[in-house]
Amino acid sequence: MKACHPDLAGEKSETTEFCMFVNEVYEVLSDPVQRMVYDEINGYSLTSTNPFLDVSRPRDHVFVDEFSCIGCKNCANTAPKVFQIEEDFGRARAVSQCGRASVVQQAIETCPVDCIHWVTAPQLSLLEDEMRRVERVNVGVMLSGMGGRMASTDVFSSASSRWDKKQARAVEAAKVRKMKEKRNKDTGPWWQAWNQTADRNGSEDSAVDPELQARAAKAAAAARRWREYSRKGVDRRPIYNLPSYVTCESDEEIEGGMPDN
């Protein structure tokens, strides 16, 4: 905020936009309900279920595995409102979640390397965060065999593993807190409370609250934006425009959009 505040960085659209985004993040994490959604997605809550194992949520978001993408531009030509090719790296990215599901499915089915996937909103948040941490190279360099670690990275496995580690730390912290507290015969040991709350997660028959699903979708969009800001360096002023949050504004876009289930 200090580096990007307009009073210090000047009246530039990209810095002003970033300040507004940071304020939005602060408001979300300051709200108890929205903070609960964030903690559930990221494994900071004892009631969390690994999003990659949770079958209760709809796969209504699209993600491009950039480690598999070869920059063929098929998806960008098929569904240009959803996919674009990055100039810096030559790979496709999903820049919007507002396209028609049938067109997106066509892009998925015609992709020569199967690099496009339907994912849930929580999964997309974790995948975007994982991509933020990996050094990326141009697709031409990767195809020439000089991509190094990136060429063999499984972003789904990495994101799932990172979630498991965060959840393990959360469980360990809860156990330490409970061990320091006085034993209460009514509540029982800490692991009983854990089992009671964990059993209701991950069930295929469990219903997802529409409001919580909408909040999860918002979190996924924020993760996409934060990845862009992070890639440019959040501790310094951006030097060029960053992508804005894309919303479905027209009825034409909303009608026949991404699947609800």
XYZ file of N, CA, C and O in Angstrom, residues 53-194:
568
model
N -10.049 -33.307 -3.383
C -10.721 -34.540 -2.988
C -12.207 -34.316 -2.725
O -12.948 -35.280 -2.525
N -12.627 -33.073 -2.720
C -14.019 -32.719 -2.429
C -14.873 -32.878 -3.690
O -14.661 -32.186 -4.684
N -15.839 -33.799 -3.634
C -16.693 -34.051 -4.802
C -18.035 -33.335 -4.699
O -18.916 -33.548 -5.541
N -18.216 -32.496 -3.669
C -19.512 -31.849 -3.468
C -19.679 -30.569 -4.268
O -20.794 -30.092 -4.441
N -18.598 -30.009 -4.762
C -18.682 -28.734 -5.471
C -18.700 -28.938 -6.989
O -18.073 -29.858 -7.504
N -19.394 -28.056 -7.704
C -19.449 -28.171 -9.171
C -18.152 -27.735 -9.827
O -17.494 -26.793 -9.370
N -17.785 -28.407 -10.891
C -16.619 -28.004 -11.689
C -17.111 -27.025 -12.756
O -17.377 -27.405 -13.899
N -17.201 -25.772 -12.376
C -17.768 -24.755 -13.253
C -16.781 -23.648 -13.595
O -17.167 -22.593 -14.087
N -15.497 -23.881 -13.326
C -14.438 -22.945 -13.693
C -13.449 -23.662 -14.606
O -13.327 -24.889 -14.560
N -12.755 -22.890 -15.423
C -11.823 -23.481 -16.379
C -10.403 -23.025 -16.062
O -10.179 -21.878 -15.665
N -9.465 -23.957 -16.209
C -8.060 -23.686 -15.893
C -7.178 -24.267 -16.991
O -7.404 -25.381 -17.459
N -6.158 -23.500 -17.396
C -5.192 -23.963 -18.383
C -3.907 -24.366 -17.669
O -3.298 -23.548 -16.970
N -3.523 -25.618 -17.824
C -2.265 -26.100 -17.269
C -1.140 -25.614 -18.184
O -0.881 -26.200 -19.233
N -0.490 -24.554 -17.764
C 0.521 -23.927 -18.624
C 1.782 -24.768 -18.766
O 2.609 -24.518 -19.639
N 1.938 -25.767 -17.906
C 3.083 -26.666 -18.036
C 2.890 -27.637 -19.201
O 3.854 -28.193 -19.717
N 1.636 -27.855 -19.593
C 1.335 -28.748 -20.710
C 1.051 -27.990 -22.002
O 1.158 -28.557 -23.084
N 0.678 -26.715 -21.877
C 0.295 -25.923 -23.050
C 1.485 -25.739 -23.993
O 2.611 -25.479 -23.563
N 1.224 -25.883 -25.286
C 2.280 -25.719 -26.297
C 2.056 -24.459 -27.132
O 2.737 -24.242 -28.126
N 1.073 -23.641 -26.737
C 0.841 -22.382 -27.446
C 0.270 -22.545 -28.833
O 0.592 -21.761 -29.735
N -0.603 -23.552 -29.015
C -1.141 -23.810 -30.361
C -2.218 -22.800 -30.781
O -2.610 -22.764 -31.939
N -2.770 -22.042 -29.817
C -3.780 -20.999 -30.051
C -5.150 -21.557 -30.431
O -6.049 -20.797 -30.788
N -5.331 -22.861 -30.331
C -6.624 -23.445 -30.686
C -7.728 -22.924 -29.771
O -8.808 -22.534 -30.229
N -7.465 -22.898 -28.456
C -8.495 -22.457 -27.520
C -8.796 -20.974 -27.683
O -9.949 -20.551 -27.583
N -7.762 -20.164 -27.941
C -7.965 -18.730 -28.123
C -8.785 -18.438 -29.372
O -9.557 -17.477 -29.410
N -8.628 -19.268 -30.404
C -9.417 -19.099 -31.622
C -10.840 -19.619 -31.450
O -11.784 -19.069 -32.020
N -11.000 -20.671 -30.635
C -12.323 -21.271 -30.425
C -13.168 -20.452 -29.462
O -14.356 -20.227 -29.699
N -12.578 -20.027 -28.357
C -13.311 -19.259 -27.341
C -12.494 -18.027 -26.946
O -11.908 -17.962 -25.864
N -12.435 -17.016 -27.808
C -11.585 -15.846 -27.551
C -12.011 -15.025 -26.343
O -11.197 -14.265 -25.805
N -13.265 -15.134 -25.893
C -13.701 -14.388 -24.722
C -13.178 -15.002 -23.429
O -13.162 -14.339 -22.389
N -12.774 -16.255 -23.490
C -12.318 -16.966 -22.296
C -10.800 -17.136 -22.283
O -10.153 -16.947 -21.265
N -10.214 -17.459 -23.433
C -8.783 -17.757 -23.499
C -8.029 -16.698 -24.308
O -8.535 -16.193 -25.306
N -6.823 -16.403 -23.854
C -5.919 -15.521 -24.581
C -4.505 -16.081 -24.511
O -4.178 -16.848 -23.605
N -3.688 -15.693 -25.486
C -2.296 -16.125 -25.517
C -1.431 -15.028 -24.909
O -1.515 -13.865 -25.301
N -0.604 -15.387 -23.943
C 0.299 -14.430 -23.329
C 1.429 -14.067 -24.284
O 2.031 -14.949 -24.906
N 1.720 -12.801 -24.368
C 2.802 -12.366 -25.241
C 4.166 -12.768 -24.691
O 5.065 -13.140 -25.445
N 4.316 -12.708 -23.376
C 5.629 -12.976 -22.779
C 6.045 -14.433 -22.862
O 7.224 -14.745 -23.055
N 5.072 -15.341 -22.697
C 5.412 -16.757 -22.590
C 4.829 -17.617 -23.695
O 5.171 -18.784 -23.827
N 3.917 -17.063 -24.497
C 3.377 -17.798 -25.633
C 2.410 -18.891 -25.275
O 2.127 -19.775 -26.095
N 1.859 -18.861 -24.063
C 0.914 -19.896 -23.635
C -0.484 -19.320 -23.493
O -0.669 -18.122 -23.342
N -1.458 -20.217 -23.494
C -2.848 -19.803 -23.307
C -3.145 -19.661 -21.820
O -2.564 -20.347 -20.982
N -4.086 -18.749 -21.525
C -4.569 -18.586 -20.165
C -6.053 -18.303 -20.196
O -6.562 -17.694 -21.125
N -6.753 -18.752 -19.152
C -8.167 -18.434 -19.011
C -8.271 -17.075 -18.337
O -7.987 -16.948 -17.148
N -8.661 -16.070 -19.087
C -8.721 -14.699 -18.567
C -10.122 -14.312 -18.137
O -10.336 -13.240 -17.579
N -11.107 -15.167 -18.398
C -12.489 -14.890 -18.024
C -13.208 -16.205 -17.771
O -12.881 -17.232 -18.371
N -14.175 -16.163 -16.852
C -14.989 -17.343 -16.564
C -16.433 -17.119 -17.019
O -17.352 -17.736 -16.523
N -16.612 -16.230 -17.996
C -17.951 -15.815 -18.406
C -18.370 -16.345 -19.776
O -19.376 -15.919 -20.313
N -17.589 -17.213 -20.375
C -17.936 -17.706 -21.703
C -19.006 -18.772 -21.672
O -19.397 -19.273 -20.621
N -19.487 -19.135 -22.857
C -20.492 -20.190 -22.971
C -19.839 -21.546 -22.724
O -18.788 -21.856 -23.278
N -20.485 -22.361 -21.904
C -19.928 -23.651 -21.522
C -19.724 -24.557 -22.732
O -18.745 -25.302 -22.803
N -20.638 -24.490 -23.695
C -20.535 -25.349 -24.871
C -19.308 -25.002 -25.711
O -18.620 -25.888 -26.241
N -19.001 -23.705 -25.801
C -17.835 -23.270 -26.578
C -16.553 -23.652 -25.851
O -15.578 -24.102 -26.467
N -16.542 -23.486 -24.532
C -15.368 -23.866 -23.744
C -15.131 -25.365 -23.843
O -13.990 -25.824 -23.988
N -16.215 -26.136 -23.789
C -16.085 -27.591 -23.907
C -15.522 -27.977 -25.270
O -14.723 -28.914 -25.373
N -15.911 -27.257 -26.295
C -15.363 -27.512 -27.631
C -13.856 -27.255 -27.651
O -13.097 -28.031 -28.241
N -13.432 -26.185 -26.992
C -11.998 -25.892 -26.919
C -11.258 -26.986 -26.165
O -10.140 -27.370 -26.535
N -11.882 -27.507 -25.107
C -11.263 -28.587 -24.330
C -11.119 -29.849 -25.164
O -10.068 -30.501 -25.178
N -12.168 -30.191 -25.885
C -12.163 -31.434 -26.659
C -11.223 -31.370 -27.863
O -10.720 -32.402 -28.313
N -10.970 -30.189 -28.377
C -10.100 -30.066 -29.552
C -8.669 -29.686 -29.192
O -7.835 -29.534 -30.088
N -8.373 -29.556 -27.901
C -7.007 -29.237 -27.480
C -6.100 -30.431 -27.781
O -6.383 -31.552 -27.333
N -5.016 -30.262 -28.507
C -4.171 -31.395 -28.896
C -3.362 -31.989 -27.755
O -2.869 -33.111 -27.869
N -3.206 -31.266 -26.647
C -2.386 -31.778 -25.541
C -3.163 -31.885 -24.231
O -2.578 -32.148 -23.174
N -4.481 -31.703 -24.276
C -5.330 -31.834 -23.078
C -4.831 -30.975 -21.918
O -4.690 -31.454 -20.789
N -4.594 -29.709 -22.186
C -4.073 -28.829 -21.136
C -5.159 -27.979 -20.480
O -4.859 -27.183 -19.590
N -6.423 -28.117 -20.900
C -7.517 -27.320 -20.348
C -8.409 -28.228 -19.501
O -8.755 -29.341 -19.923
N -8.797 -27.751 -18.320
C -9.533 -28.592 -17.382
C -10.679 -27.817 -16.737
O -10.541 -26.629 -16.433
N -11.803 -28.517 -16.511
C -12.862 -27.990 -15.668
C -12.446 -28.211 -14.222
O -12.053 -29.321 -13.844
N -12.534 -27.186 -13.383
C -12.160 -27.290 -11.973
C -13.201 -26.565 -11.130
O -14.023 -25.799 -11.645
N -13.173 -26.802 -9.830
C -14.045 -26.071 -8.914
C -13.409 -24.726 -8.586
O -12.218 -24.505 -8.815
N -14.212 -23.833 -8.006
C -13.693 -22.515 -7.635
C -12.562 -22.619 -6.608
O -11.531 -21.952 -6.758
N -12.708 -23.442 -5.547
C -11.586 -23.582 -4.609
C -10.333 -24.150 -5.259
O -9.214 -23.724 -4.955
N -10.502 -25.106 -6.155
C -9.344 -25.666 -6.856
C -8.635 -24.588 -7.671
O -7.398 -24.529 -7.695
N -9.415 -23.734 -8.335
C -8.818 -22.682 -9.154
C -8.009 -21.718 -8.295
O -6.933 -21.262 -8.696
N -8.503 -21.403 -7.092
C -7.759 -20.520 -6.187
C -6.391 -21.108 -5.874
O -5.366 -20.408 -5.921
N -6.356 -22.403 -5.572
C -5.095 -23.048 -5.212
C -4.172 -23.194 -6.414
O -2.946 -23.055 -6.289
N -4.740 -23.471 -7.575
C -3.927 -23.625 -8.783
C -3.284 -22.299 -9.193
O -2.112 -22.257 -9.585
N -4.043 -21.224 -9.107
C -3.483 -19.913 -9.441
C -2.374 -19.543 -8.459
O -1.339 -18.982 -8.845
N -2.590 -19.857 -7.190
C -1.571 -19.564 -6.194
C -0.310 -20.384 -6.450
O 0.811 -19.887 -6.290
N -0.477 -21.632 -6.856
C 0.685 -22.478 -7.136
C 1.445 -21.970 -8.359
O 2.683 -21.950 -8.370
N 0.716 -21.554 -9.394
C 1.370 -21.027 -10.591
C 2.148 -19.750 -10.272
O 3.165 -19.459 -10.901
N 1.678 -18.996 -9.283
C 2.356 -17.762 -8.884
C 3.749 -18.044 -8.353
O 4.653 -17.204 -8.440
N 3.969 -19.230 -7.802
C 5.223 -19.562 -7.130
C 6.274 -20.146 -8.073
O 7.418 -20.322 -7.681
N 5.879 -20.493 -9.286
C 6.778 -21.215 -10.185
C 7.382 -20.267 -11.209
O 6.682 -19.448 -11.813
N 8.666 -20.395 -11.411
C 9.323 -19.605 -12.456
C 8.888 -20.133 -13.815
O 8.933 -21.335 -14.082
N 8.495 -19.237 -14.687
C 7.965 -19.647 -15.983
C 8.933 -19.252 -17.088
O 9.662 -18.282 -16.971
N 8.913 -20.047 -18.159
C 9.768 -19.781 -19.311
C 8.907 -19.753 -20.568
O 7.768 -20.230 -20.573
N 9.448 -19.199 -21.622
C 8.727 -19.147 -22.889
C 8.479 -20.546 -23.413
O 9.294 -21.453 -23.241
N 7.326 -20.745 -24.064
C 6.957 -22.072 -24.542
C 7.969 -22.611 -25.547
O 8.224 -23.817 -25.617
N 8.591 -21.719 -26.329
C 9.603 -22.156 -27.284
C 10.817 -22.745 -26.590
O 11.380 -23.754 -27.034
N 11.207 -22.129 -25.462
C 12.331 -22.646 -24.687
C 11.986 -24.012 -24.088
O 12.799 -24.938 -24.085
N 10.738 -24.138 -23.577
C 10.326 -25.403 -22.977
C 10.293 -26.525 -24.013
O 10.770 -27.635 -23.765
N 9.752 -26.252 -25.201
C 9.652 -27.287 -26.239
C 11.025 -27.691 -26.771
O 11.191 -28.790 -27.293
N 12.005 -26.818 -26.614
C 13.358 -27.150 -27.075
C 14.109 -28.021 -26.074
O 15.241 -28.423 -26.324
N 13.449 -28.308 -24.933
C 14.070 -29.155 -23.930
C 14.896 -28.401 -22.921
O 15.605 -29.001 -22.117
N 14.787 -27.069 -22.923
C 15.585 -26.254 -22.010
C 14.746 -25.668 -20.887
O 15.173 -24.771 -20.178
N 13.507 -26.177 -20.735
C 12.613 -25.623 -19.731
C 12.923 -26.043 -18.318
O 12.387 -25.494 -17.362
N 13.774 -27.038 -18.137
C 14.177 -27.473 -16.805
C 13.018 -28.029 -16.009
O 12.225 -28.831 -16.485
N 12.897 -27.563 -14.751
C 11.897 -28.088 -13.831
C 10.483 -27.854 -14.322
O 9.593 -28.671 -14.118
N 10.253 -26.744 -15.001
C 8.896 -26.403 -15.412
C 8.315 -27.453 -16.345
O 7.121 -27.747 -16.307
N 9.147 -28.049 -17.189
C 8.645 -28.998 -18.172
C 8.056 -30.246 -17.523
O 7.255 -30.950 -18.144
N 8.451 -30.557 -16.279
C 7.996 -31.781 -15.626
C 7.118 -31.515 -14.415
O 6.873 -32.417 -13.616
N 6.654 -30.281 -14.239
C 5.876 -29.918 -13.061
C 4.418 -30.345 -13.206
O 3.805 -30.119 -14.235
N 3.890 -30.973 -12.154
C 2.468 -31.310 -12.089
C 1.823 -30.316 -11.130
O 1.913 -30.463 -9.908
N 1.187 -29.290 -11.672
C 0.670 -28.212 -10.834
C -0.473 -28.696 -9.949
O -0.625 -28.227 -8.810
N -1.268 -29.663 -10.401
C -2.361 -30.191 -9.582
C -1.815 -30.909 -8.356
O -2.284 -30.708 -7.234
N -0.826 -31.755 -8.558
C -0.220 -32.485 -7.448
C 0.483 -31.540 -6.491
O 0.398 -31.694 -5.268
N 1.165 -30.537 -7.030
C 1.875 -29.582 -6.189
C 0.910 -28.767 -5.336
O 1.149 -28.536 -4.142
N -0.194 -28.314 -5.943
C -1.179 -27.522 -5.205
C -1.842 -28.353 -4.117
O -2.066 -27.872 -2.996
N -2.156 -29.611 -4.436
C -2.776 -30.496 -3.444
C -1.822 -30.778 -2.295
O -2.209 -30.769 -1.118
N -0.563 -31.013 -2.614
C 0.433 -31.287 -1.580
C 0.644 -30.079 -0.683
O 0.772 -30.216 0.542
N 0.646 -28.881 -1.257
C 0.829 -27.669 -0.454
C -0.354 -27.482 0.488
O -0.185 -27.073 1.639
N -1.564 -27.798 0.014
C -2.750 -27.704 0.869
C -2.630 -28.680 2.034
O -2.927 -28.326 3.186
N -2.216 -29.913 1.770
C -2.078 -30.918 2.830
C -1.101 -30.458 3.910
O -1.319 -30.686 5.105
N -0.016 -29.816 3.498
C 0.973 -29.345 4.460
C 0.396 -28.229 5.332
O 0.629 -28.185 6.543
N -0.374 -27.315 4.719
C -0.984 -26.238 5.495
C -2.021 -26.798 6.464
O -2.130 -26.342 7.608
N -2.798 -27.788 6.015
C -3.792 -28.390 6.882
C -3.134 -29.123 8.051
O -3.606 -29.062 9.181
N -2.019 -29.810 7.776
C -1.306 -30.510 8.841
C -0.811 -29.530 9.905
O -0.871 -29.828 11.107
N -0.340 -28.372 9.462
C 0.103 -27.365 10.420
C -1.061 -26.820 11.236
O -0.919 -26.555 12.442
N -2.224 -26.658 10.586
C -3.407 -26.166 11.294
C -3.867 -27.173 12.343
O -4.234 -26.804 13.470
N -3.849 -28.457 12.002
C -4.247 -29.508 12.945
C -3.270 -29.572 14.109
O -3.666 -29.698 15.276
N -1.988 -29.489 13.814
C -0.974 -29.536 14.870
C -1.117 -28.349 15.806
O -1.005 -28.490 17.035
N -1.389 -27.172 15.250
C -1.571 -25.981 16.083
C -2.794 -26.131 16.980
O -2.785 -25.732 18.151
N -3.878 -26.714 16.441
C -5.088 -26.927 17.233
C -4.830 -27.921 18.354
O -5.330 -27.765 19.484
N -4.062 -28.953 18.070
C -3.748 -29.956 19.088
C -2.929 -29.345 20.217
O -3.174 -29.617 21.398
N -1.989 -28.496 19.862
C -1.173 -27.841 20.885
C -2.028 -26.940 21.756
O -1.886 -26.919 22.987
N -2.957 -26.206 21.131
C -3.839 -25.328 21.913
C -4.700 -26.134 22.870
O -4.885 -25.757 24.028
N -5.232 -27.243 22.380
C -6.097 -28.070 23.214
C -5.336 -28.700 24.372
O -5.867 -28.864 25.471
N -4.110 -29.091 24.116
C -3.317 -29.714 25.167
C -3.004 -28.732 26.279
O -2.796 -29.122 27.434
N -2.966 -27.439 25.951
C -2.686 -26.419 26.941
C -3.924 -26.048 27.749
O -3.827 -25.445 28.821
N -5.090 -26.366 27.222
C -6.333 -26.030 27.912
C -6.679 -27.136 28.922
O -6.207 -28.265 28.822
N -7.537 -26.781 29.861
C -7.999 -27.783 30.816
C -8.956 -28.744 30.137
O -9.771 -28.361 29.309
N -8.852 -30.009 30.518
C -9.736 -31.023 29.954
C -11.173 -30.772 30.417
O -11.431 -30.513 31.604
N -12.092 -30.872 29.464
C -13.511 -30.683 29.756
C -14.235 -31.967 29.381
O -14.191 -32.407 28.231
N -14.900 -32.582 30.335
C -15.552 -33.860 30.071
C -16.668 -33.750 29.032
O -17.000 -34.714 28.346
N -17.302 -32.557 28.935
C -18.408 -32.398 27.989
C -17.911 -32.311 26.551
O -18.565 -32.831 25.636
N -16.805 -31.659 26.351
C -16.318 -31.481 24.982
C -15.473 -32.645 24.507
O -15.413 -32.930 23.315
N -14.800 -33.343 25.446
C -13.961 -34.465 25.039
C -12.649 -33.985 24.445
O -12.388 -32.785 24.347
N -11.803 -34.928 24.046
C -10.501 -34.565 23.468
C -10.653 -33.880 22.124
O -11.685 -33.985 21.465
N -9.605 -33.219 21.701
C -9.658 -32.401 20.488
C -9.971 -33.223 19.257
O -10.635 -32.757 18.347
N -9.523 -34.492 19.200
C -9.714 -35.260 17.974
C -11.165 -35.695 17.769
O -11.582 -35.979 16.672
N -11.964 -35.721 18.876
C -13.387 -36.021 18.705
C -14.087 -34.892 17.961
O -14.893 -35.122 17.066
N -13.791 -33.657 18.336
C -14.372 -32.495 17.641
C -13.931 -32.481 16.189
O -14.698 -32.143 15.281
N -12.678 -32.865 15.950
C -12.171 -32.906 14.574
C -12.947 -33.910 13.739
O -13.378 -33.641 12.628
